[in-house]
XYZ file of C-alpha atoms in Angstrom:
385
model
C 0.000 0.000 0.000
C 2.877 2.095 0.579
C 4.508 1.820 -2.801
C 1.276 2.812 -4.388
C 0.707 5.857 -2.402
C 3.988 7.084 -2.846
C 4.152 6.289 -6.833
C 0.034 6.130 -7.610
C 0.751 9.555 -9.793
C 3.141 7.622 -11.936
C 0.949 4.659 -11.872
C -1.779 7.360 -13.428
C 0.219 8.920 -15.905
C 1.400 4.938 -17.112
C -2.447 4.008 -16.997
C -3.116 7.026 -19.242
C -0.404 6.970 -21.429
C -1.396 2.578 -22.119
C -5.111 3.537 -22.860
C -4.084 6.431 -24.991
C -1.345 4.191 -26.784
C -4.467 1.419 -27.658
C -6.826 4.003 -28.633
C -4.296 5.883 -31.159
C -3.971 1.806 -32.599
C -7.416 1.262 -32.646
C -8.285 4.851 -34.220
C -5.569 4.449 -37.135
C -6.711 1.072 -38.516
C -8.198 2.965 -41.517
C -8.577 1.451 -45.103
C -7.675 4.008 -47.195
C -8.668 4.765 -50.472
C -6.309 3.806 -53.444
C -5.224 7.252 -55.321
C -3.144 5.509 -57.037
C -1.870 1.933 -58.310
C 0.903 1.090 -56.058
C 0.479 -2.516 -56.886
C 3.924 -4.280 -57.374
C 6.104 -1.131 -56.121
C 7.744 -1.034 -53.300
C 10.777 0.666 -51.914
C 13.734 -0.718 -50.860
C 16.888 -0.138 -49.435
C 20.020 -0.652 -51.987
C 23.997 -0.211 -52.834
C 25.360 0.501 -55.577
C 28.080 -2.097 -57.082
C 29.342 -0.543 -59.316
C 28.850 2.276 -62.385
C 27.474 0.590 -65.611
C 27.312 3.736 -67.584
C 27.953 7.287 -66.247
C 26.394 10.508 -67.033
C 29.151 13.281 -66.387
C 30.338 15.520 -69.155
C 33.739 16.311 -70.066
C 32.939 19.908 -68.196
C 31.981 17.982 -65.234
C 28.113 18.496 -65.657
C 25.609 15.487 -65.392
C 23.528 14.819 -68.482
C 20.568 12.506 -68.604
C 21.105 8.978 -66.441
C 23.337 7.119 -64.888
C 22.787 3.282 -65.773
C 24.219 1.801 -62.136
C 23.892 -2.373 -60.762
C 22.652 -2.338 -57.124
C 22.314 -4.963 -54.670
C 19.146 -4.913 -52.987
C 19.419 -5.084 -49.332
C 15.763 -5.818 -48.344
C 12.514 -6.561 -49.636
C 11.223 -9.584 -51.431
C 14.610 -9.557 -53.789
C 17.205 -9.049 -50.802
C 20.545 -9.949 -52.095
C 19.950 -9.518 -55.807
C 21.978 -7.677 -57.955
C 19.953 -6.209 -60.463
C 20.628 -2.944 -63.460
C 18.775 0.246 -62.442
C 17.994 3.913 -64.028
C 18.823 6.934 -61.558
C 18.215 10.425 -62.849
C 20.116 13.456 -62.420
C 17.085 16.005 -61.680
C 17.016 17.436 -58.454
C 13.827 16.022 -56.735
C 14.541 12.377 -57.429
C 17.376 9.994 -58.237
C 21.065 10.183 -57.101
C 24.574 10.356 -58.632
C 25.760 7.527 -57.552
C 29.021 6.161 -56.718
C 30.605 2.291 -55.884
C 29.417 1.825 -52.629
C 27.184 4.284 -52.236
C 23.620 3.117 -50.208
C 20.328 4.050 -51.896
C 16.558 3.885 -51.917
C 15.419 1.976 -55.011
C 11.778 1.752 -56.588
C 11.203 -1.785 -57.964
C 8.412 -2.284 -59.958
C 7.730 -6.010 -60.377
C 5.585 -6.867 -63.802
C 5.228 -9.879 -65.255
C 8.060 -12.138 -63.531
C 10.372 -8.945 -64.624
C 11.806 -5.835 -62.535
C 12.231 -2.360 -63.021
C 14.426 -0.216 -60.971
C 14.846 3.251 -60.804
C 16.783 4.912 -57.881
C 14.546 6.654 -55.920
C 17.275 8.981 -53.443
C 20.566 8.882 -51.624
C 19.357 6.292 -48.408
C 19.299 9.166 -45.790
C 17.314 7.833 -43.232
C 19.703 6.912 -40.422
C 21.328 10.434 -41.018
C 17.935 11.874 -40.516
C 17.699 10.143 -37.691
C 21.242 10.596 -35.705
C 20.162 14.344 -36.619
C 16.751 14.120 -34.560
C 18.830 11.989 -31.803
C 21.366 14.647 -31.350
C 18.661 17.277 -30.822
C 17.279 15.242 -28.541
C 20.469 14.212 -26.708
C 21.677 18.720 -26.650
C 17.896 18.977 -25.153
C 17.953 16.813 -22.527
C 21.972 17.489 -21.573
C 21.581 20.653 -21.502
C 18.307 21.232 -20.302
C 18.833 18.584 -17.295
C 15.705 17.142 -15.994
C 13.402 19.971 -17.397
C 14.909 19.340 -20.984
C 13.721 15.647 -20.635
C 10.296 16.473 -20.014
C 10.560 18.983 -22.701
C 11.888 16.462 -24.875
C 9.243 13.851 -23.564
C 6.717 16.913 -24.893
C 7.921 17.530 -28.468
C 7.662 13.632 -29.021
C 4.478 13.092 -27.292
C 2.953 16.752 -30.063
C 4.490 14.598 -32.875
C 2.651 11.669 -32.229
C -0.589 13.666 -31.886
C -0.365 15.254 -35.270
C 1.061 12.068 -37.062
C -1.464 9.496 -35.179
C -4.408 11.911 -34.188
C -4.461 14.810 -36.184
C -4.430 13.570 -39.488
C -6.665 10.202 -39.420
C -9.076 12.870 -37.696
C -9.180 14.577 -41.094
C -8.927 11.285 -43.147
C -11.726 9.591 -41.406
C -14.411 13.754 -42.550
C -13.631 15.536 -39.059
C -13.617 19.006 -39.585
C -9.669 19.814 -39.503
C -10.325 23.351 -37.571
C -12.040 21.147 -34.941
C -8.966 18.569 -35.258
C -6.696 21.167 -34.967
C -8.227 22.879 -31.577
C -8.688 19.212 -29.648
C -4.822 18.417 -30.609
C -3.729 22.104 -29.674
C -5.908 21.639 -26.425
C -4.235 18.355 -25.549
C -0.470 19.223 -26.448
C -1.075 22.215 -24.667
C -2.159 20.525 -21.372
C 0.611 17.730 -21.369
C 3.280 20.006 -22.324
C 2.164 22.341 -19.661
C 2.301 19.624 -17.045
C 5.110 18.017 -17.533
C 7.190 21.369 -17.634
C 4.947 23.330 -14.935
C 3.151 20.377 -13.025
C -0.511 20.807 -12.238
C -0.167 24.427 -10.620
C -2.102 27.975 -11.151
C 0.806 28.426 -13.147
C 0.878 25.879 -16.184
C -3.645 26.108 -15.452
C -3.040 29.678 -16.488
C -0.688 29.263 -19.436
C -2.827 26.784 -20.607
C -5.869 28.977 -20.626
C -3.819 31.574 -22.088
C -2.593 29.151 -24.723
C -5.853 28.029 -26.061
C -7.323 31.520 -25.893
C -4.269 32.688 -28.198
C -4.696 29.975 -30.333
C -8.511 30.168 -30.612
C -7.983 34.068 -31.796
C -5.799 33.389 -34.480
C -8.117 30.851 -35.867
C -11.047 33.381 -35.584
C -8.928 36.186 -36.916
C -7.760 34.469 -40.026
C -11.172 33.199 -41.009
C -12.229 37.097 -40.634
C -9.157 37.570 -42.839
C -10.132 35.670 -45.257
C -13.266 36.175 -45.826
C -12.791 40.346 -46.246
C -9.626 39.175 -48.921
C -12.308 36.814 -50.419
C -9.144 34.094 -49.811
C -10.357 30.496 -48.722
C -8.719 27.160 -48.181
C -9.528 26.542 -52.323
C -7.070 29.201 -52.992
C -3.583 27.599 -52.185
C -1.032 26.661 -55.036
C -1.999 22.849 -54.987
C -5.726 22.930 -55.067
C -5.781 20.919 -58.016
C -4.369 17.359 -56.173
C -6.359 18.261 -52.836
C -9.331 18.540 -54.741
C -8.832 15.131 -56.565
C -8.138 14.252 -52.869
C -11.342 15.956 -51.883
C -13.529 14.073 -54.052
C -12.015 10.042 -53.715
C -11.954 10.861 -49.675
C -13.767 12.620 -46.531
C -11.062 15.047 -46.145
C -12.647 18.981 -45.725
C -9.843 20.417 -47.996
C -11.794 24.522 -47.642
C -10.377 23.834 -43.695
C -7.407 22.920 -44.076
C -5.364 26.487 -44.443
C -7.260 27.397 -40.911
C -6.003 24.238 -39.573
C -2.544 24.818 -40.372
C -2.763 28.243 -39.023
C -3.931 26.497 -35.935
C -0.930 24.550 -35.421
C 2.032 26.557 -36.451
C 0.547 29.060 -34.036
C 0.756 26.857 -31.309
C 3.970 26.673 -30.051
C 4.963 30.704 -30.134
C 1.308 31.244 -27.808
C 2.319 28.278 -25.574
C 5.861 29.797 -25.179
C 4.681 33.400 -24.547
C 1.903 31.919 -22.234
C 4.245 29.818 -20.003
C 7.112 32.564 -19.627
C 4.539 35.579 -18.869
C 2.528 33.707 -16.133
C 6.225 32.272 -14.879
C 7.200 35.912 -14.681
C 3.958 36.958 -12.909
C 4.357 33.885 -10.675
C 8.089 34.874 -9.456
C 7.442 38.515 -8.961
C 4.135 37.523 -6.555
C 5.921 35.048 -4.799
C 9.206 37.799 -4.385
C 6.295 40.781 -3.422
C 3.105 39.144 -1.903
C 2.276 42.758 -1.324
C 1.757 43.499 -4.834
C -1.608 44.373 -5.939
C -3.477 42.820 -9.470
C -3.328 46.010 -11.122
C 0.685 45.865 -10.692
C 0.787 42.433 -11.359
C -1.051 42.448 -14.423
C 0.943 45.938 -15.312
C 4.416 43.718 -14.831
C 3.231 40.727 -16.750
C 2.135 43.217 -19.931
C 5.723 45.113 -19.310
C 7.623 41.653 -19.849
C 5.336 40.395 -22.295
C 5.744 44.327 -24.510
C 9.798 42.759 -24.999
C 8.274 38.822 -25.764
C 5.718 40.997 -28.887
C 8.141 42.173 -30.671
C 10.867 39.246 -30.478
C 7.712 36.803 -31.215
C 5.649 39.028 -34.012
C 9.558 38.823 -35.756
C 9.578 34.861 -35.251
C 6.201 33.909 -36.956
C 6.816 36.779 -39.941
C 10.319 35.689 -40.437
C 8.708 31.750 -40.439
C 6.194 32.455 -42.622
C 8.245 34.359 -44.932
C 11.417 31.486 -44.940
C 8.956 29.211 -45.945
C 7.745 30.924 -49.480
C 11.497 32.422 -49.963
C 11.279 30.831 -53.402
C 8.212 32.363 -54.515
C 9.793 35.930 -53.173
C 13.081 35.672 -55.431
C 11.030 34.289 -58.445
C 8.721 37.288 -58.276
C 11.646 39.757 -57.465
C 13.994 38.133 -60.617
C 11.134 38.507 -63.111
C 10.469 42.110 -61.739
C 6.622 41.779 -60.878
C 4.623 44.889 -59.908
C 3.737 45.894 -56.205
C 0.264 45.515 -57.404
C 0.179 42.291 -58.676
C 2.056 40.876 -56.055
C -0.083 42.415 -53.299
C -3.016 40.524 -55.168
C -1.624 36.962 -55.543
C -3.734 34.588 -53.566
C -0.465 32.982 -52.223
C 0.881 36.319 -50.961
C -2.567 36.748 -49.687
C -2.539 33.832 -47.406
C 1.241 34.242 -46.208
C -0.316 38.017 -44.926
C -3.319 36.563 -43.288
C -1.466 33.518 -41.929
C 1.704 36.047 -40.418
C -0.732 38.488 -38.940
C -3.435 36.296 -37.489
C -0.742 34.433 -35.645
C 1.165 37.293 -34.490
C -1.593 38.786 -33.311
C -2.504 35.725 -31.649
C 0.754 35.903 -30.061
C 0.147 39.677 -28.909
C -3.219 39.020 -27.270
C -1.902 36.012 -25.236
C -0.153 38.672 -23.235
C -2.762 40.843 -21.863
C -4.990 38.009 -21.764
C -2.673 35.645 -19.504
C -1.680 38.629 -17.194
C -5.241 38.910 -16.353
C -5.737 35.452 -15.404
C -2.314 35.152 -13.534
C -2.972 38.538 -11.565
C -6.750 37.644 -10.792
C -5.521 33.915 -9.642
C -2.801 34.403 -7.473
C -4.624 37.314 -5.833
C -7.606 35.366 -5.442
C -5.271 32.447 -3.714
C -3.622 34.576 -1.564
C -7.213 36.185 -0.272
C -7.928 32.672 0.243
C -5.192 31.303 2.128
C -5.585 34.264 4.108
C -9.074 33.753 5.163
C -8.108 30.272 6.196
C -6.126 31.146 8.324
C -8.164 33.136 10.004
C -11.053 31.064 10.147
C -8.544 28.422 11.965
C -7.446 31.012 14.345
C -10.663 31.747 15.474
């Protein structure tokens, strides 16, 4: 009985974290709907013996394809050496080398294989790369850095295992989007905060953040006359649209959703923090200074934030910036191009998102810990008297 007093939180947390694990399983055994004929493909890992025919120019370019033999290393065919094709463009194939480990597509027709390389095998690199964040995290961050770690995985698996067979299976993705922001919000909150006014509060402020920048961009867009059927690949999602349940009109406000998320949560968690210190340092402090402290510290967090989400929005269509800029487009016809349309709404819904959080959590935190302290205060009196 004493071992499960002293560990029945853990015991909890395992409990919920089992049940959560089974549901996730249960919730992603989906059939999904053949777009395409994938029958008798398959990808498979490969190295390349040797250099049949080579593809570089006397100048050093690389013209056309290489004609390489690779030895398949798994797969139906592991251990065969069989002739493939691997391009020289930039989004697929490889120039290959003796030696060298690659993805192959085999296509198997007719007792008869066709191989193309697919890409350069990069997956363990990808992986030490995620490890080593992981590893600077947690060694640097100590204990705290775990649990942050613990965090980023545990968001991951809500977006890759939640969030999108939610959307799959005709759930509205802004719907999707505010349950997984909701939940990522509360675990990450707890396992850096614990169960305190403190993380309670950051976690209200989070979701209230959120929630604005999902309202604000749907105002956005509807004054722009820009909608979800406006983005650059509307064309495939629509195909998608009509062979599945998938709500492609939703699915820009979704994504505004959850790129928003983590700025809010991390202006939410350090302004209540801040709050939180300077109460516990000055008990004497009333809520108007404590809310006027939490909007001073959060003026610096605006700016530093606002910068973040522009800059992030704008690093991620950098191509379609220098393409318009080299072929010299007009201020006018940029400022009317639905996809610099969206990048507008999408920057300035979330950073405003980001700025209300502020006043919004310095409300809360000044109203709670005032409230607390008037509490604890008249419970002590009451067991005086």
């Amino acid at each position: 009985m004493a071992f499960l007093r002293k560990y029945r939180r853990h015991l909890i947390i395992l409990l919920i974290t089992v049940l959560f694990a089974l549901f996730l399983i249960r919730f992603n055994d989906i059939d999904r709907i053949g777009l395409y004929s994938s029958e008798g493909k398959t990808f498979e890992k490969a190295r390349v013996v040797e250099i049949l025919k080579d593809n570089k120019t006397e100048s050093g370019n690389q013209i056309g394809n290489q004609i390489v033999s690779l030895e398949l290393l798994s797969g139906k065919f592991k251990g065969n050496i069989v002739e493939a094709v691997s391009s020289s463009s930039y989004l697929y194939g490889a120039h290959c080398e003796a030696g060298m480990r690659v993805i192959a597509e085999v296509n198997e027709s007719d007792d008869s294989l066709y191989v193309t390389v697919y890409s350069q095998d990069r997956t363990w690199i990808l992986y030490a790369i995620v490890l080593l964040f992981l590893i600077t995290l947690c060694v640097i961050g100590g204990k705290q850095g775990f649990r942050s770690a613990v965090a980023l995985v545990f968001t991951f698996v809500c977006i890759v295992f939640l969030f999108l067979p939610m959307i799959y299976r005709g759930i509205s993705p802004i719907f999707s989007a505010v349950l997984v922001a909701v939940l990522t919000t509360f675990v990450t909150m707890y396992l850096i905060g614990g169960l305190s006014g403190k993380s309670v509060t950051a976690m209200t402020g989070t979701v209230a953040g959120v929630g604005i920048s999902a309202v604000l961009a749907v105002i956005f867009g509807m004054m722009t006359g820009i909608s979800g059927y406006n983005v650059s690949d509307i064309e495939q999602l629509e195909y998608v649209g009509q062979m599945t349940e998938i709500r492609i009109g939703e699915l820009l406000y979704a994504g505004i959703l959850i790129s928003t998320l983590g700025a809010v949560m991390d202006v939410a968690m350090s302004v209540s923090s801040t709050i939180s210190e300077i109460h516990y340092r000055n008990p004497t402090l009333s809520r108007k200074e404590l809310f006027t402290s939490g909007i001073r510290v959060g003026k610096d967090m605006m700016g530093t934030m606002s910068n973040t989400l522009i800059l992030a929005f704008t690093g991620s269509s950098v191509n379609t910036l220098v393409f318009m800029y080299a072929y010299g487009y007009s201020a006018r016809q940029i400022t009317n191009m639905y996809s610099i349309g969206i990048e507008i709404i999408q920057g300035i819904a979330s950073t405003m998102g980001v700025i209300l959080t502020v006043p919004i959590v310095s409300v809360i935190s000044a109203w709670y810990l005032k409230r607390k302290k008037i509490s604890e205060k008249t419970a002590a009196e009451s067991a005086d008297n």
